[in-house]
PDB file of C-alpha atoms in Angstrom:
ATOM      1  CA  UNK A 191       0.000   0.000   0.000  1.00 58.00           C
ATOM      2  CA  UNK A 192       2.608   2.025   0.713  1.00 59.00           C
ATOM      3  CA  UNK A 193       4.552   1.990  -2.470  1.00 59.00           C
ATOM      4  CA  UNK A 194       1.476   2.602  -4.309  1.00 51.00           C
ATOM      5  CA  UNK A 195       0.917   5.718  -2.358  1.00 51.00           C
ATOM      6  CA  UNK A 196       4.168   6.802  -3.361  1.00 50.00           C
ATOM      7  CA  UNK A 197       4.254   5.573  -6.758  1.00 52.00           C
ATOM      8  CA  UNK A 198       0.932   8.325  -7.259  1.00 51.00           C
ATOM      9  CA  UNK A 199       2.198  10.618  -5.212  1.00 55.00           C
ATOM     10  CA  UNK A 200       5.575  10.838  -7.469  1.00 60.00           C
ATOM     11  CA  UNK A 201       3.196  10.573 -10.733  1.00 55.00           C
ATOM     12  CA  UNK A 202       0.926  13.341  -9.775  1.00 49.00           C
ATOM     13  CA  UNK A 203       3.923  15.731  -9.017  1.00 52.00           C
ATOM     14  CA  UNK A 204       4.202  16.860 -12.980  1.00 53.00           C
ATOM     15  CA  UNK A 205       0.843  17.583 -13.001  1.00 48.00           C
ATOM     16  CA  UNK A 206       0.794  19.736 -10.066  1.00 46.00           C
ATOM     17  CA  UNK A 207       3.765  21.760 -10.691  1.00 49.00           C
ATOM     18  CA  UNK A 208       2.074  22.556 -14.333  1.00 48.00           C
ATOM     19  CA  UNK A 209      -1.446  23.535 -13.175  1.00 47.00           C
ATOM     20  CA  UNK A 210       0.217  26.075 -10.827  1.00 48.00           C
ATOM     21  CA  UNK A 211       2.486  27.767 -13.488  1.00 49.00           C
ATOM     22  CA  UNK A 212      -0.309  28.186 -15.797  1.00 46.00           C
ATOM     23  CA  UNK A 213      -2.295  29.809 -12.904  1.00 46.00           C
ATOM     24  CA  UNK A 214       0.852  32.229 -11.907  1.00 47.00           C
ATOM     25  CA  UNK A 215       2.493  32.668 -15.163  1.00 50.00           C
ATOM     26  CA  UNK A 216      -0.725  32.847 -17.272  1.00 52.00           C
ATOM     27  CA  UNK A 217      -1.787  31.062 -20.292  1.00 69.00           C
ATOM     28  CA  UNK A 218       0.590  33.327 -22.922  1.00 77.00           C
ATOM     29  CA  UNK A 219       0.038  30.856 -25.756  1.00 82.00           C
ATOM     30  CA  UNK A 220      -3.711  31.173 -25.970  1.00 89.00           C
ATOM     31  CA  UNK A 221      -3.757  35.102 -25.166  1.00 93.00           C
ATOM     32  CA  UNK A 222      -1.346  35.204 -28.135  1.00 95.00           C
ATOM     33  CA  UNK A 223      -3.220  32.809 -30.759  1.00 95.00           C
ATOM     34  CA  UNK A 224      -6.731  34.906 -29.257  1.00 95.00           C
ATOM     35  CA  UNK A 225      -4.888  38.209 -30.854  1.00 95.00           C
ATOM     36  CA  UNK A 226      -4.162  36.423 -34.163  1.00 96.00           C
ATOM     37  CA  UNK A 227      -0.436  35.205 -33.329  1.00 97.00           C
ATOM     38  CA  UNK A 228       1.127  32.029 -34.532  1.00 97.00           C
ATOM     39  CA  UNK A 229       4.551  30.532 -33.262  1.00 97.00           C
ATOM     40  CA  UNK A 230       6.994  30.272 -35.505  1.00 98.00           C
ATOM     41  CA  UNK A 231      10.927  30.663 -35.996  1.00 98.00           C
ATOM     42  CA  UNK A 232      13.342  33.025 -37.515  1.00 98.00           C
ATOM     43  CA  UNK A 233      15.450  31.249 -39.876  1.00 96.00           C
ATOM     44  CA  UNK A 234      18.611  32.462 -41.877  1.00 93.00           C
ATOM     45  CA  UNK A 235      18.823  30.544 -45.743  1.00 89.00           C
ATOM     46  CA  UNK A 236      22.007  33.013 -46.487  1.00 87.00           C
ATOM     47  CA  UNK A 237      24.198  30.838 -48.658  1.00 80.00           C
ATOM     48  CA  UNK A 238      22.009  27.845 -48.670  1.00 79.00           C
ATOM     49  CA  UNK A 239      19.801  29.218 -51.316  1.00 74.00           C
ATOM     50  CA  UNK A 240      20.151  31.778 -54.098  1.00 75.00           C
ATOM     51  CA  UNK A 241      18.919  34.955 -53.139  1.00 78.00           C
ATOM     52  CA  UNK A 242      17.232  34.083 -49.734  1.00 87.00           C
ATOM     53  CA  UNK A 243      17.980  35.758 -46.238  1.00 90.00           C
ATOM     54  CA  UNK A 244      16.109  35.876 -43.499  1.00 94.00           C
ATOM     55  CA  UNK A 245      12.715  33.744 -43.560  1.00 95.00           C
ATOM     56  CA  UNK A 246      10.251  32.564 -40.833  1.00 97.00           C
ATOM     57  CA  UNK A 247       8.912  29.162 -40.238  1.00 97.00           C
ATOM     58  CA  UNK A 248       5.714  28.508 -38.944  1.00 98.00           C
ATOM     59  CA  UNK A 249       5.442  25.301 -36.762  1.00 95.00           C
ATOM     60  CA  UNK A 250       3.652  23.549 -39.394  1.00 96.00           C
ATOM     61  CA  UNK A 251       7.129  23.870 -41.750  1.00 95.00           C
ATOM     62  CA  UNK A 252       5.545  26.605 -43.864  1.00 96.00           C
ATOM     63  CA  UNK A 253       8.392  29.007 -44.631  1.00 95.00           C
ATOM     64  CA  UNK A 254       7.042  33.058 -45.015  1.00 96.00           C
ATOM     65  CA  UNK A 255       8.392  35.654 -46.919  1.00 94.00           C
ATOM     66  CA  UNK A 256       8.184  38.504 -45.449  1.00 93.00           C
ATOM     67  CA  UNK A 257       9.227  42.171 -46.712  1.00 87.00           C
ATOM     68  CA  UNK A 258      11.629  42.614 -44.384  1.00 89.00           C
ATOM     69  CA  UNK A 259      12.333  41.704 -40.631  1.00 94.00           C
ATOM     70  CA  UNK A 260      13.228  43.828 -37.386  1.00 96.00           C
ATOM     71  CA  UNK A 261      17.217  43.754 -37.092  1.00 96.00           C
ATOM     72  CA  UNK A 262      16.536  43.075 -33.687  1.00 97.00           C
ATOM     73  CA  UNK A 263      15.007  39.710 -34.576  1.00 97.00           C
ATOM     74  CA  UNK A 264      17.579  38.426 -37.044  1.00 96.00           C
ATOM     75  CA  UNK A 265      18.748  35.838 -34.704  1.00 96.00           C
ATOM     76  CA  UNK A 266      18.738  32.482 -36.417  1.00 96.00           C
ATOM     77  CA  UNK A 267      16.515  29.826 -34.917  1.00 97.00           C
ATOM     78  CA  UNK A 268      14.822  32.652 -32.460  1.00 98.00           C
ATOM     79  CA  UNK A 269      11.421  31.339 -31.156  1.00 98.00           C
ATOM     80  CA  UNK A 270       8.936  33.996 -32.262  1.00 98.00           C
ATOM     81  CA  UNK A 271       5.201  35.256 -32.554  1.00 98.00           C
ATOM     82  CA  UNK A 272       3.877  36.745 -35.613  1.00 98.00           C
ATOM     83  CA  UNK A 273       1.159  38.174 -37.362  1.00 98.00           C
ATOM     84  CA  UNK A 274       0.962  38.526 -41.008  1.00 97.00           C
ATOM     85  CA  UNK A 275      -1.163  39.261 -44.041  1.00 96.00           C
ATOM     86  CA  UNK A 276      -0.872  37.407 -47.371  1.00 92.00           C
ATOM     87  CA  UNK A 277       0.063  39.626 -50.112  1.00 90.00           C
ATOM     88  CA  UNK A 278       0.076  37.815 -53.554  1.00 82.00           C
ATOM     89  CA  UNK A 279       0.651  40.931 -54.869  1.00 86.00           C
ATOM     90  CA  UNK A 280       4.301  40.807 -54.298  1.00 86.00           C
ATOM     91  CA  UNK A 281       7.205  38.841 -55.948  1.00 86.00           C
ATOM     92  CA  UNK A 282      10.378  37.428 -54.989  1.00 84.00           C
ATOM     93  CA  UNK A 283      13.810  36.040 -56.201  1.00 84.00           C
ATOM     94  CA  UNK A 284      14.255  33.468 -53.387  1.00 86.00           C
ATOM     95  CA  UNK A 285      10.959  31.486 -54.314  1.00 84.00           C
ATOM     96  CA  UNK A 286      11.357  29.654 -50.549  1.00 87.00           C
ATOM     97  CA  UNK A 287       7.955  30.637 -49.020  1.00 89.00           C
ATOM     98  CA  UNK A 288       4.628  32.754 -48.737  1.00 93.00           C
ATOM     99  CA  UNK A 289       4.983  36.351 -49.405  1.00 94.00           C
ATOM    100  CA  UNK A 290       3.780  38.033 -46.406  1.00 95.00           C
ATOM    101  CA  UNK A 291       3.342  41.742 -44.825  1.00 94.00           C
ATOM    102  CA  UNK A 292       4.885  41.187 -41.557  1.00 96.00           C
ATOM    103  CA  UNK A 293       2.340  42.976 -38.883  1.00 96.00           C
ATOM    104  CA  UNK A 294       3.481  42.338 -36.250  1.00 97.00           C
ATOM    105  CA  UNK A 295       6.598  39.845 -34.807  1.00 98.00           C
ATOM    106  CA  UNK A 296       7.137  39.084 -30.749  1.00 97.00           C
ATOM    107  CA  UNK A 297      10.015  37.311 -29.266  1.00 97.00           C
ATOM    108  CA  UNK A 298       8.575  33.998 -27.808  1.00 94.00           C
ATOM    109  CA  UNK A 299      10.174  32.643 -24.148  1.00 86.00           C
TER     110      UNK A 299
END
């Protein structure tokens, strides 16, 4: 009986710890997708394909081209948020991804 107090006790400890982050910390990841955010990650293609730069990657591996992206965030592999509008509208020499208007772009922790 004893060892399969412990053996819960021990199991329930993840769940615990979890429940009381989201309560303190918040729930950033739904606020964010609730404004229109996605995850995604900043990714350099400089040298690895003709005429591409900086890109980001959404989670689901689509790659966006956008117009141009903060200095600030030009940090290969950086975890971000972004917003974005299509814009079909525009062309591009790299070819990698999605044109995009970049909205609006938040560092992700």
């Amino acid at each position: 009986m004893k060892k399969l107090l412990l053996f819960f006790s021990i199991a329930l400890i993840p769940f615990l710890f979890s429940g009381c982050c989201a309560k303190m910390c918040g729930n950033n990841t739904s606020k964010m997708e609730k404004e229109g955010y996605v995850k995604a990650t900043i990714t350099n293609l400089s040298g690895k394909l003709d005429a591409c730069s900086w890109l980001i990657k959404l989670e689901d591996g689509t790659k966006l081209e956008p117009y141009s992206i903060p200095a600030e965030y030009k940090t290969n592999n950086l975890k971000v948020w972004v917003k974005y509008e299509d814009d079909p509208g525009r062309m591009s020499i790299c070819m990698a991804g999605k044109i995009i208007k970049l909205v609006d772009i938040k560092e992700r922790k």
